[in-house]
Coordinates of C-alpha atoms and ligand atoms in Angstrom, one line a residue:
X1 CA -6.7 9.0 1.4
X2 CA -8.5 5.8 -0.1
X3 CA -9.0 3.5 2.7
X4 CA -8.6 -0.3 0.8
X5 CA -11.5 -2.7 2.0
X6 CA -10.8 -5.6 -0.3
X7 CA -7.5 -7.2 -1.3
X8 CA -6.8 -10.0 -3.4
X9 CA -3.5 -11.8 -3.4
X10 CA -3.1 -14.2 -6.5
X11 CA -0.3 -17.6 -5.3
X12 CA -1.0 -18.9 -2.5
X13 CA 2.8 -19.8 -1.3
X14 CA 5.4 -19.3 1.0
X15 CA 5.1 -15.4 0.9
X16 CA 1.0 -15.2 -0.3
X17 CA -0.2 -17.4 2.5
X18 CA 1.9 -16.2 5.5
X19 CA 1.9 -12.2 4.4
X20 CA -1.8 -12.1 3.9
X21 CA -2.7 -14.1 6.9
X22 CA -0.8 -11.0 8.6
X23 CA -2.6 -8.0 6.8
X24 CA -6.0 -10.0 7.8
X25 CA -4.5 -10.5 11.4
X26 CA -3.8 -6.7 11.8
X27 CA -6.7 -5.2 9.5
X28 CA -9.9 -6.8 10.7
X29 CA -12.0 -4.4 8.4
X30 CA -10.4 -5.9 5.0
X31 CA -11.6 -8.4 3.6
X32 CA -8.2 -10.5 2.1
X33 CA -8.9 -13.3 -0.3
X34 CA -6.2 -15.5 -1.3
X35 CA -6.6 -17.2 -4.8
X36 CA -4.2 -20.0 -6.3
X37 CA -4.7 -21.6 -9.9
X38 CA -3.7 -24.9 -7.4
X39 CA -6.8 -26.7 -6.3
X40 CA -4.4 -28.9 -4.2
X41 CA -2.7 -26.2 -2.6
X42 CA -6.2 -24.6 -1.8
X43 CA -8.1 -27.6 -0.5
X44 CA -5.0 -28.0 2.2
X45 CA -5.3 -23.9 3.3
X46 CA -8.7 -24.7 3.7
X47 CA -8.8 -28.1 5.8
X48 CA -10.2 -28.0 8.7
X49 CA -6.9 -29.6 10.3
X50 CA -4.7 -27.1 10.8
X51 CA -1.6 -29.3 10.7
X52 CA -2.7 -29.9 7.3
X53 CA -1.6 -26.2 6.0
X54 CA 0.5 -26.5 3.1
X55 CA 3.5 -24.3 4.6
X56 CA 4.9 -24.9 8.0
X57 CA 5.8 -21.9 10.2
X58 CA 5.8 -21.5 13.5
X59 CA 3.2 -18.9 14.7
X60 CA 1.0 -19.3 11.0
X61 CA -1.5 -21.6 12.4
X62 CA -2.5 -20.0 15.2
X63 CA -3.3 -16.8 12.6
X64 CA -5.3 -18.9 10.4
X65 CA -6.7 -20.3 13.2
X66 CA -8.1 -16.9 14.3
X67 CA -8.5 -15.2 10.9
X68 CA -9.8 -18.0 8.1
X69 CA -13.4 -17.7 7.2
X70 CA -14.1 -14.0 9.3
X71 CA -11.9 -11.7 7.2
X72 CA -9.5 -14.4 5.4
X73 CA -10.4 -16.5 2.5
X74 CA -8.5 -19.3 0.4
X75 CA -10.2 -19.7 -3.0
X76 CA -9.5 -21.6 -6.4
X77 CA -11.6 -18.7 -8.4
X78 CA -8.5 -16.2 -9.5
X79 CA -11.5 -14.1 -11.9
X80 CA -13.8 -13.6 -8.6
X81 CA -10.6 -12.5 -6.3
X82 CA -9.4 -10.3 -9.1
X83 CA -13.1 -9.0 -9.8
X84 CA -14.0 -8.1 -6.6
X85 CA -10.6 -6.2 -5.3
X86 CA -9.4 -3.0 -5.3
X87 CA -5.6 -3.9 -4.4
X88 CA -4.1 -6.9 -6.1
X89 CA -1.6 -8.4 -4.9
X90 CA 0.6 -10.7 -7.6
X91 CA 2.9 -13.1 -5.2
X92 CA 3.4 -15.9 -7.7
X93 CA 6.6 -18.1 -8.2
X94 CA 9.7 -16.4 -10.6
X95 CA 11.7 -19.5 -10.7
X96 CA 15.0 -19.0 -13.0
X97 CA 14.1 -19.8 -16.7
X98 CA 15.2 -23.4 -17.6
X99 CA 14.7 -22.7 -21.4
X100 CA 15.3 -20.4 -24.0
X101 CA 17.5 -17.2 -24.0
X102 CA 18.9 -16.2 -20.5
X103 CA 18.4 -20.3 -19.6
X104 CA 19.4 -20.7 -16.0
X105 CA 20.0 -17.1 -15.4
X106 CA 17.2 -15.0 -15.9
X107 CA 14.0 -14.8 -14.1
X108 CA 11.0 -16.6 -16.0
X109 CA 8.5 -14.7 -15.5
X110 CA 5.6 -16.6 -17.5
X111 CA 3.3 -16.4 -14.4
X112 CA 3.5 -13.0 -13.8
X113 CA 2.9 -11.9 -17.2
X114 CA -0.7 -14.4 -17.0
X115 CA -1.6 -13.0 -13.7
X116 CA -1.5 -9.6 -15.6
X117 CA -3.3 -11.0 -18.7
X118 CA -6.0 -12.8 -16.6
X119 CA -6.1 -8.8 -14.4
X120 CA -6.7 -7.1 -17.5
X121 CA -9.3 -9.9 -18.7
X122 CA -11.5 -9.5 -15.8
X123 CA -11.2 -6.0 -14.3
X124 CA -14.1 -3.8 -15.1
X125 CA -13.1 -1.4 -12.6
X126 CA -9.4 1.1 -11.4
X127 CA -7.6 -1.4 -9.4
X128 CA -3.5 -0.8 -7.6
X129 CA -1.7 -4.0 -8.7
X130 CA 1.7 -4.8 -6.4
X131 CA 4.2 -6.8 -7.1
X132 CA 4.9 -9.0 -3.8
X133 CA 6.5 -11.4 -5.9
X134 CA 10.4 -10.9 -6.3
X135 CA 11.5 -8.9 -9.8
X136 CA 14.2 -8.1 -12.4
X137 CA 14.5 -4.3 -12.0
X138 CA 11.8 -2.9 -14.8
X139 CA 9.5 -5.6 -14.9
X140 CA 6.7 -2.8 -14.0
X141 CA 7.1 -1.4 -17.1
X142 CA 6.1 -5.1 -18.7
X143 CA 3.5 -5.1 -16.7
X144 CA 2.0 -1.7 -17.4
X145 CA 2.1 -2.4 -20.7
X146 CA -0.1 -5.5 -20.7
X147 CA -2.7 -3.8 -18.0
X148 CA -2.9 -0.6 -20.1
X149 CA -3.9 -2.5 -23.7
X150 CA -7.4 -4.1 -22.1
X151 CA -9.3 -1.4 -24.3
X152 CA -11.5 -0.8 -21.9
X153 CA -10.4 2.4 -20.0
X154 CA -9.7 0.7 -16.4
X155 CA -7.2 2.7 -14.5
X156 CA -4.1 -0.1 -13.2
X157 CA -1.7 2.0 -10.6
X158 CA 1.5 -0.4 -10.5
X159 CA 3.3 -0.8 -7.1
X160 CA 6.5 -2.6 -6.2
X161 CA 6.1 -4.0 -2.7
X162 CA 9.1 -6.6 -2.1
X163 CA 9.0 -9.3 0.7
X164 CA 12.0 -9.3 2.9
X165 CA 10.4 -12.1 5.2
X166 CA 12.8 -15.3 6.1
X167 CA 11.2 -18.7 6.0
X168 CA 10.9 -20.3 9.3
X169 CA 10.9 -16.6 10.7
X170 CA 8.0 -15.4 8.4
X171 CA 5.4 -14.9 11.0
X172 CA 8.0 -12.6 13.4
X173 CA 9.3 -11.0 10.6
X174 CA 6.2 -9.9 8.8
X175 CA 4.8 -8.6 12.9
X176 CA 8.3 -6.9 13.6
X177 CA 9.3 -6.0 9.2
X178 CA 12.9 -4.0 9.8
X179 CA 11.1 -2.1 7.1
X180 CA 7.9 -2.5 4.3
X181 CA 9.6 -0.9 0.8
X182 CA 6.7 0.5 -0.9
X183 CA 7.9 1.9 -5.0
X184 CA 5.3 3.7 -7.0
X185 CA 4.8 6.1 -10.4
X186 CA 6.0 9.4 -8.9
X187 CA 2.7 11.1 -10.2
X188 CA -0.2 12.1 -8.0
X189 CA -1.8 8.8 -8.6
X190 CA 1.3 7.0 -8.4
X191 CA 1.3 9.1 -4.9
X192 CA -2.2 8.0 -3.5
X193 CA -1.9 4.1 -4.5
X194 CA 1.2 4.3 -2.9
X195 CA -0.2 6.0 0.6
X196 CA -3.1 3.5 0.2
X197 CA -0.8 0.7 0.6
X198 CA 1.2 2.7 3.3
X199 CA -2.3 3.1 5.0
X200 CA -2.6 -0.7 5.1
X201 CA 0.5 -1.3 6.8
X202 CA 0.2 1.3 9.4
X203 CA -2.0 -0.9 11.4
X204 CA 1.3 -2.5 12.7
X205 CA 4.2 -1.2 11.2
X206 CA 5.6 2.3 13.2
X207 CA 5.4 4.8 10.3
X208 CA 9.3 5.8 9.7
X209 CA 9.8 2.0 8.7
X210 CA 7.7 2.3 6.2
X211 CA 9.7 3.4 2.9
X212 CA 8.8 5.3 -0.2
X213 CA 10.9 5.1 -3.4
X214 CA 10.4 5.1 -6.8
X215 CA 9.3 1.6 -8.4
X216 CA 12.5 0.9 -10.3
X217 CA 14.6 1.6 -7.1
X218 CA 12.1 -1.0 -5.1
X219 CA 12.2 -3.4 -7.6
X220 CA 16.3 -3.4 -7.6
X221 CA 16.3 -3.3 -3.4
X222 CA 15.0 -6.6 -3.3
X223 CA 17.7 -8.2 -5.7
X224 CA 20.3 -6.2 -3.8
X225 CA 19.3 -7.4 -0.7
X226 CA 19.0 -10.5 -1.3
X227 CA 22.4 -10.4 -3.1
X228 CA 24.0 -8.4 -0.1
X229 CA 23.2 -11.6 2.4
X230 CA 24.1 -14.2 0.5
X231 CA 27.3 -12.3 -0.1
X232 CA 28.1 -12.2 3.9
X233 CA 27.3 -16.2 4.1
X234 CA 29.6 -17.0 1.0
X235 CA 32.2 -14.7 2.6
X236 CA 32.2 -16.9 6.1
X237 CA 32.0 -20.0 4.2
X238 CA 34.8 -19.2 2.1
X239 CA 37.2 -18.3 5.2
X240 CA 35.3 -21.9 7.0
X241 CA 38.1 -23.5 4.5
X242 CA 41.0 -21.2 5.5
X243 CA 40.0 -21.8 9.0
X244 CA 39.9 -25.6 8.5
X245 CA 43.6 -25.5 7.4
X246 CA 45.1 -22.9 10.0
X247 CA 43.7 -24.1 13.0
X248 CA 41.7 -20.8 13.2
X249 CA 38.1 -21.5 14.3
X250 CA 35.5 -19.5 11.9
X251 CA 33.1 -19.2 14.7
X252 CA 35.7 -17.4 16.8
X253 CA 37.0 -14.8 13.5
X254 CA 32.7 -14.5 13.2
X255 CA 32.4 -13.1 16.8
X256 CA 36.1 -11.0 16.3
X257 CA 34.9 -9.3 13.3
X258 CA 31.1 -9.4 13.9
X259 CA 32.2 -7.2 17.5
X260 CA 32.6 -4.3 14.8
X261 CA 29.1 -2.7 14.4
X262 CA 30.4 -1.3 11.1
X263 CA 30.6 -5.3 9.7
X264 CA 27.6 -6.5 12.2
X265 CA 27.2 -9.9 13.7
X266 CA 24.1 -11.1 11.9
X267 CA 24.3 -13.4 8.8
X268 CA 28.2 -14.8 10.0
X269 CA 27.4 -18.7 10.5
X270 CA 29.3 -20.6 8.2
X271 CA 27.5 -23.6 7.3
X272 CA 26.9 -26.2 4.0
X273 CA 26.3 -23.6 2.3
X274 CA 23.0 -21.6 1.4
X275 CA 19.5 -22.8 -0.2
X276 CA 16.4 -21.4 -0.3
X277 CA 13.9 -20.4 -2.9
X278 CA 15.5 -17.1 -3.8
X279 CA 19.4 -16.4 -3.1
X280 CA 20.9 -18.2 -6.1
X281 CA 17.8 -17.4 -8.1
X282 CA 17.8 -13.7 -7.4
X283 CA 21.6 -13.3 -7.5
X284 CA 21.4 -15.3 -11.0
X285 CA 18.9 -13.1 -11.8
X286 CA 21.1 -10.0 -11.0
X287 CA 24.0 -11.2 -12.8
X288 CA 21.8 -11.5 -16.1
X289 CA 20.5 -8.0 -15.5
X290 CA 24.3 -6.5 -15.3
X291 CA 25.1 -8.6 -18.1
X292 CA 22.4 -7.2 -20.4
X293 CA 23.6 -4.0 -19.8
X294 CA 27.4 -5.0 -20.7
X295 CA 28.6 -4.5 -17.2
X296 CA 31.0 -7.9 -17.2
X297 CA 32.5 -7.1 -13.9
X298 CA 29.7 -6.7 -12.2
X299 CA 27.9 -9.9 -13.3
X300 CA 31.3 -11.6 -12.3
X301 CA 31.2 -9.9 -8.9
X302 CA 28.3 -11.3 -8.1
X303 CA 28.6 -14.5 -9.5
X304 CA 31.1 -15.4 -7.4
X305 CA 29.0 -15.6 -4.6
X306 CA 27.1 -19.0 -6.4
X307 CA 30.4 -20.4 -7.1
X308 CA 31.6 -20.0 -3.4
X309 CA 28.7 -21.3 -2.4
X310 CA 28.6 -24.3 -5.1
X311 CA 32.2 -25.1 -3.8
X312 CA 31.0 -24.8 -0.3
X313 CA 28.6 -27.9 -0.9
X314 CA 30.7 -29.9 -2.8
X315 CA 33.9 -29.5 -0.3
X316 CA 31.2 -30.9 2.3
X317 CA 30.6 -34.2 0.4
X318 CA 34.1 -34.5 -1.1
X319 CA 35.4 -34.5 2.8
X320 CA 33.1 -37.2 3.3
X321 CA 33.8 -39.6 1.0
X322 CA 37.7 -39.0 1.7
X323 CA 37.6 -39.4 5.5
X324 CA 35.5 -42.5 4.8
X325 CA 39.0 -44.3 3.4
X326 CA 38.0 -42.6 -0.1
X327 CA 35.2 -44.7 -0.8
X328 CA 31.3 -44.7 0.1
X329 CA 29.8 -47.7 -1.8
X330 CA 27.6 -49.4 -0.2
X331 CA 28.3 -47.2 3.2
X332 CA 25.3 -46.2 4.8
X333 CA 25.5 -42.5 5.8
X334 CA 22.4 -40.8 7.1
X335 CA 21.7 -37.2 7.2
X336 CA 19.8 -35.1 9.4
X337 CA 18.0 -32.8 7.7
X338 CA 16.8 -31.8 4.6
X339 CA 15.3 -28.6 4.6
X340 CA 17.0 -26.0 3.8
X341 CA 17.2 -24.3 7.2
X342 CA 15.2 -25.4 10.4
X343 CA 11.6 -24.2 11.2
X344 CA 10.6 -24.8 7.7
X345 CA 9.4 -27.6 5.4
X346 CA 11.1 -25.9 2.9
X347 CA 13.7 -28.0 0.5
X348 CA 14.3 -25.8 -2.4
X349 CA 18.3 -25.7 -3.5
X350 CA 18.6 -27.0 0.1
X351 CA 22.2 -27.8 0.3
X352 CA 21.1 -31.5 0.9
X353 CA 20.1 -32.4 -2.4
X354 CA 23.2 -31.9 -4.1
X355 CA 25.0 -33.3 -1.4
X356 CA 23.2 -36.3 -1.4
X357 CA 23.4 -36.3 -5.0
X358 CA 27.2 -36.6 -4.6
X359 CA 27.4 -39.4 -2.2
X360 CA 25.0 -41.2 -5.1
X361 CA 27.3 -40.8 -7.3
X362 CA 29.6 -42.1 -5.4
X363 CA 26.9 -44.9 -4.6
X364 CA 26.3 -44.9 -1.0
X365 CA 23.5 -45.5 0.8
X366 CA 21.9 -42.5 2.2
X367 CA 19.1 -42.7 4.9
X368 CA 17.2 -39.6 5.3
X369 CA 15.3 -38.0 8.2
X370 CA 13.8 -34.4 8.7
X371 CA 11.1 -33.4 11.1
X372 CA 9.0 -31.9 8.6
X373 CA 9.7 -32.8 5.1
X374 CA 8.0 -35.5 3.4
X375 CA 9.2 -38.3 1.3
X376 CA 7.6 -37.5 -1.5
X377 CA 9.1 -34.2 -1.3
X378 CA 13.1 -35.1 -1.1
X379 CA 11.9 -38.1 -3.8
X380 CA 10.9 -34.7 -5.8
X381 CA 13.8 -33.0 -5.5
X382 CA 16.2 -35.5 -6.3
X383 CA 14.5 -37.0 -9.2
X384 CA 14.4 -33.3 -10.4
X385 CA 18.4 -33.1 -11.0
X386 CA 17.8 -35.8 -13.6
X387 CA 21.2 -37.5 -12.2
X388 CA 19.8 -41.0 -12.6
X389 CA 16.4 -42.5 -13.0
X390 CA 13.7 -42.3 -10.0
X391 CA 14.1 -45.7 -9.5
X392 CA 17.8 -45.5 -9.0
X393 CA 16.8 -42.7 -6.8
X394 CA 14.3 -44.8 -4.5
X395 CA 16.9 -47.9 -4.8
X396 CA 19.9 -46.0 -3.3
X397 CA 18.1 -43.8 -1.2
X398 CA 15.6 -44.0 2.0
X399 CA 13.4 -41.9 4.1
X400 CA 12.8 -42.5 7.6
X401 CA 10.5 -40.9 10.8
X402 CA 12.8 -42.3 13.2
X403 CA 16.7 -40.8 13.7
X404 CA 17.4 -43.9 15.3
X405 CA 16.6 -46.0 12.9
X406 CA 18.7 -43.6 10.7
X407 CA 21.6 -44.0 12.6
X408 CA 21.4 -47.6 13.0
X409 CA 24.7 -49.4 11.3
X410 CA 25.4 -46.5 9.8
X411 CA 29.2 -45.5 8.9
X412 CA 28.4 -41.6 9.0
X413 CA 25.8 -39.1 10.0
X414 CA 25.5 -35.4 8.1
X415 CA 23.6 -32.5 9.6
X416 CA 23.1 -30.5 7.1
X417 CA 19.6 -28.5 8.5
X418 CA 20.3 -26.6 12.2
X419 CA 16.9 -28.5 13.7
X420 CA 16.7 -27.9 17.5
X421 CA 15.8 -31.1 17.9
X422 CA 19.5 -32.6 16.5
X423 CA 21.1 -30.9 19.9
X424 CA 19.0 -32.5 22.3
X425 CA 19.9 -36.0 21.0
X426 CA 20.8 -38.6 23.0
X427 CA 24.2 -38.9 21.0
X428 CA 25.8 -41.8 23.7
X429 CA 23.2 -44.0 22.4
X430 CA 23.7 -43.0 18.9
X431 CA 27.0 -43.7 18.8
X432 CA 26.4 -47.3 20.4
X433 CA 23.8 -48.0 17.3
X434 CA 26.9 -47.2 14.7
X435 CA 29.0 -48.9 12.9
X436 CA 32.9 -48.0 14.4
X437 CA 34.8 -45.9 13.7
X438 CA 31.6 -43.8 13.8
X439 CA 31.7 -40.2 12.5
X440 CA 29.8 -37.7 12.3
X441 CA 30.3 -34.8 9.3
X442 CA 28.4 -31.2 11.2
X443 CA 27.4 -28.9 8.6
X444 CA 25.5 -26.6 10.6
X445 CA 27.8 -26.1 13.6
X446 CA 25.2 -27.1 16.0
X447 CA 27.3 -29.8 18.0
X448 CA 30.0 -29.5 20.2
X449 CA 33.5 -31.0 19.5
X450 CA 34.3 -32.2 23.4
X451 CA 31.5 -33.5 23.6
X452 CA 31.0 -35.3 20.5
X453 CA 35.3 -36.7 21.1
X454 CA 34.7 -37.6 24.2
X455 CA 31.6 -39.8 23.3
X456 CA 34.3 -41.6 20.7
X457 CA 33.1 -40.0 17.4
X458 CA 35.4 -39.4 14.9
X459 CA 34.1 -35.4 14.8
X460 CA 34.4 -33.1 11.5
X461 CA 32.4 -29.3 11.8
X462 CA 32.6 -26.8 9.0
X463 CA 34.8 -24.2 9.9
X464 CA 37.3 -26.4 12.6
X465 CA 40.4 -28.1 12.1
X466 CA 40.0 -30.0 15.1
Ligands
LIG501 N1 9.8 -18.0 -0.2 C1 10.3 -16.9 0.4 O1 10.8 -16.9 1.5 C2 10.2 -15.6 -0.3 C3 9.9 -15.5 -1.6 N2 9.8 -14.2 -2.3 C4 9.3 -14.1 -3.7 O2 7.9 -14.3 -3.6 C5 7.5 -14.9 -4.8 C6 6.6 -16.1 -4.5 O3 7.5 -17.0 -3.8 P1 6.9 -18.3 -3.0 O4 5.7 -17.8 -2.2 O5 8.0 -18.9 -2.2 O6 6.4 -19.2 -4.2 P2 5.5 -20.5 -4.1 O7 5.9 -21.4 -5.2 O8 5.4 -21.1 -2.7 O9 4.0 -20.0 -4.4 C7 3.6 -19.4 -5.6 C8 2.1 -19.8 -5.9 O10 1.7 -19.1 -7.0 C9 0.8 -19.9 -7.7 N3 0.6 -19.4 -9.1 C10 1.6 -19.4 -10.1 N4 1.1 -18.8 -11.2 C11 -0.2 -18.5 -11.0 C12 -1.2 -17.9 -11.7 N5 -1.0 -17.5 -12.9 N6 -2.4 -17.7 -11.1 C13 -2.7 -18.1 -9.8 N7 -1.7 -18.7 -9.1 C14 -0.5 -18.9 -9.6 C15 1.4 -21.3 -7.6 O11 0.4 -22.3 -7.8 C16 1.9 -21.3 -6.2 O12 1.0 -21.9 -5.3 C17 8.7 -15.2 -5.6 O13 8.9 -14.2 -6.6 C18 9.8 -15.2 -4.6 O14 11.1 -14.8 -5.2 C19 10.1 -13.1 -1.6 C20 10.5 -13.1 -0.3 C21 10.6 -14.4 0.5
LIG502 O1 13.7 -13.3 -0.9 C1 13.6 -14.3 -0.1 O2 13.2 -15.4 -0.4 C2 14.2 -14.2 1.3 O3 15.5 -14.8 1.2 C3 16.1 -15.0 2.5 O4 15.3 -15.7 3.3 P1 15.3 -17.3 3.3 O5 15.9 -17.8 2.1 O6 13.9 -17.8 3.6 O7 16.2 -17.8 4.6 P2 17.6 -17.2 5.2 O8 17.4 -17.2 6.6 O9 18.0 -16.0 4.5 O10 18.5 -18.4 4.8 C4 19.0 -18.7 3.5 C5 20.1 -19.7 3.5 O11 21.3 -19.2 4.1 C6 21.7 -20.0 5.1 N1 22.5 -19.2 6.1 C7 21.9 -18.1 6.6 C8 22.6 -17.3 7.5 C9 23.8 -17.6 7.9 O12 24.5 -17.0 8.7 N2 24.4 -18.7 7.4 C10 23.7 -19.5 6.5 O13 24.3 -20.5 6.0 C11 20.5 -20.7 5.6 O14 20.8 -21.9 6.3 C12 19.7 -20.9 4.4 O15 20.1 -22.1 3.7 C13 16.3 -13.6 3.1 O16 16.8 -13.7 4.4 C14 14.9 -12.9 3.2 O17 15.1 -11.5 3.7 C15 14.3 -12.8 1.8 O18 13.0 -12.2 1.9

């Protein structure tokens, strides 16, 4: 069996950075090089500062820290990477197209098809290419195609590797995977690039978790799954508004039905509703795929989990602005958090944006703080909806590095990211700083309603009546 000494990953991201860190952690005798067309983005995995990584996660430092420079490389030179590998890796960004046909549905997958141009450009030699990034079901095939008209005889075996890793968990979840998915051509060759790959995550990962499948069934796992556990968060949050009305509490029907080992207990917390890089994207993705086959009901199946979880967000801010006497003009209401879950500096689709987006609308005056975003960042994501101008933007809206000074005079706080941090609070004194009746709006379920009462806020939690 080949025995890989050299891989090359190309995007050096969320999944890029944190998975090859691993693979260099766990096989000291490759050597993983790490290439990004972003200098930026390079320049930071590279600084000398290790707070200065472009991705937080906990436990990712302290691999850098060990691996960087011995067996682990960050580089702006995607030809040499590619050049020099024998396994490519191809973990760029799929974002959902924001143009053309299949606008705001489909996967664009412009920088997958370049990494595959600028492959077949520079390899002189066989190489396994494996898709890390996330993929319509098929995309291989696309792939293949461009790798096999180079002209100049090079071999390309095409893998489907999928990352199942959760941000702010990446590190633990790439040491302890539930399972690698590893798809491949089923043809000798397809066989040996996919036991080569096997091979490399052996080092760590107990052999039956590793699984084999064909590279169509791979490709469509990770949609599913991804589809599957958005599905479960959608299906608490939609009973978080039955519960609110009945006097039921949803983390009590969570624990009841979550007891069943048939339903599970894992991915029950209601909350503001789910963000993240990839579960509208890939379930968007899945409901163009069904469509383009002419399966309607199944596209509208799964649809309906973004529309839950669209009416999840907007039945946050809505409460908000009617418990606040049904207007928020000129109210200042601050929110904790803006990533889009804790241990992460992570704001994509984070349910914060289009909450705050809301309240602007509504033309409040929202002071923001989060432990690790930056204010650039949330400026970013805001002025991204295209809602009003960036001025606008910067006008009604303020970041801060102090809670306090966040809840200062304020009419309302909103948690809307589950930081640790938010628990340990000393909430007396916060509710002294606010303006009265002070209430605070829990999207996360991290606080406790006797508590919270007792201190004199005027208390609302997802999921609670009470
Ligand atoms: N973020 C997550 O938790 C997970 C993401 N995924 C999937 O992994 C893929 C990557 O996601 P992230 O790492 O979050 O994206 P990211 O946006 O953090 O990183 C992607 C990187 O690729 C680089 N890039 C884009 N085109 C390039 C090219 N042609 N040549 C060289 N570099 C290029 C970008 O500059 C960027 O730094 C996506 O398909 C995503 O769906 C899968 C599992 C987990
Ligand atoms: O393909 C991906 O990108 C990844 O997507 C998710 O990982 P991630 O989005 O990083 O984080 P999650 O822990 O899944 O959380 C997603 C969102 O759901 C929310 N959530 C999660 C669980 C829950 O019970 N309730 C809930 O509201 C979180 O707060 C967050 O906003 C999957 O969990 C990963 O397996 C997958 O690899």
């Amino acid at each position: 069996m080949k025995k890989i000494t050299k891989i090359c990953c190309i995007g050096a991201g969320y999944v890029g950075g944190p998975t090859m860190s691993v693979i260099a952690l766990k096989c000291p005798e490759i050597q993983v090089t790490v290439v990004d067309l972003n200098e930026k983005r390079i320049a930071q995995w590279n600084d000398e500062d290790l707070d200065k990584l472009p991705i937080y996660e906990p436990g990712l430092k302290e691999i850098v820290a060990q691996t960087r420079g011995k067996n682990l490389f960050f580089s702006s030179d995607v030809d040499k990477g590619i050049d020099e590998a024998e396994m490519i890796f191809i973990s760029v960004n799929t974002p959902t197209k924001t143009y053309g046909k299949g606008k705001g549905q489909a996967a664009d997958l412009k920088n997958i098809e370049l990494c595959a141009r600028n492959i077949a450009r520079v390899a002189k030699e066989d190489k396994i290419v494996v898709e890390k990034s996330t993929l319509p079901v098929r995309t291989a095939e696309a792939l293949k195609s461009i790798l096999d008209n180079t002209g100049k005889g090079v071999k390309f075996e095409i893998l489907s590797n999928p990352e199942f890793l959760a941000e702010g968990t990446a590190i633990e979840d790439l040491l302890n995977a539930d399972r690698v998915l590893i798809g491949g051509d089923e043809t000798a060759a397809g066989q040996a690039a996919k036991d080569a790959l096997s091979w490399v995550y052996e080092h760590w990962i107990p052999k039956d978790r590793v699984l084999q499948t064909n590279v169509w069934s791979s490709e469509l796992s990770k949609l599913v799954a991804n589809a599957f556990l958005a599905q479960r968060v959608s299906s608490i949050n939609s009973i978080s508004a039955l519960c609110e009305k009945t006097d039921a509490n949803v983390a009590e029907v969570s624990r009841a039905i979550g007891f069943d080992s048939r339903i599970g207990s894992k991915f029950l917390n209601s909350s503001v509703g789910f963000g993240g890089s990839c579960f509208q994207k890939d379930i968007l993705n899945l409901v163009y795929i069904a469509k383009s086959f002419g399966l309607t009901e199944v596209a509208d199946y799964w649809e309906q989990v973004i529309i839950m979880n669209d009416y999840q967000k907007r039945r946050f801010a809505d409460n908000i602005v009617s418990t606040l006497y049904n207007t928020v003009s000129g109210k200042k209401i601050a929110f904790y958090g803006w990533a889009f879950k804790k241990d992460t500096n992570d704001t994509r689709e984070s349910a914060a944006i289009y909450i705050a987006d809301a309240l602007l609308d509504e033309m409040a005056q929202v002071v923001v703080y989060d432990p690790k975003v930056k204010e650039e960042t949330i400026y970013n994501d805001l002025d991204y909806l295209g809602t009003r101008s960036p001025e606008e933007n910067r006008r009604l809206l303020k970041v801060v590095s102090d809670p306090m000074e966040a809840a200062e005079q304020s009419h309302a706080i909103a948690i809307l990211t589950e930081w640790d941090e938010f628990k340990t609070y000393d909430w007396q004194k916060i509710h002294e700083i606010m303006l009265k009746p002070a209430f605070v709006f829990d999207g996360r379920r991290i606080l406790e309603n006797e508590k919270m009462e007792k201190l004199g806020f005027k208390f609302y939690k997802i999921g609670q009546s009470h």
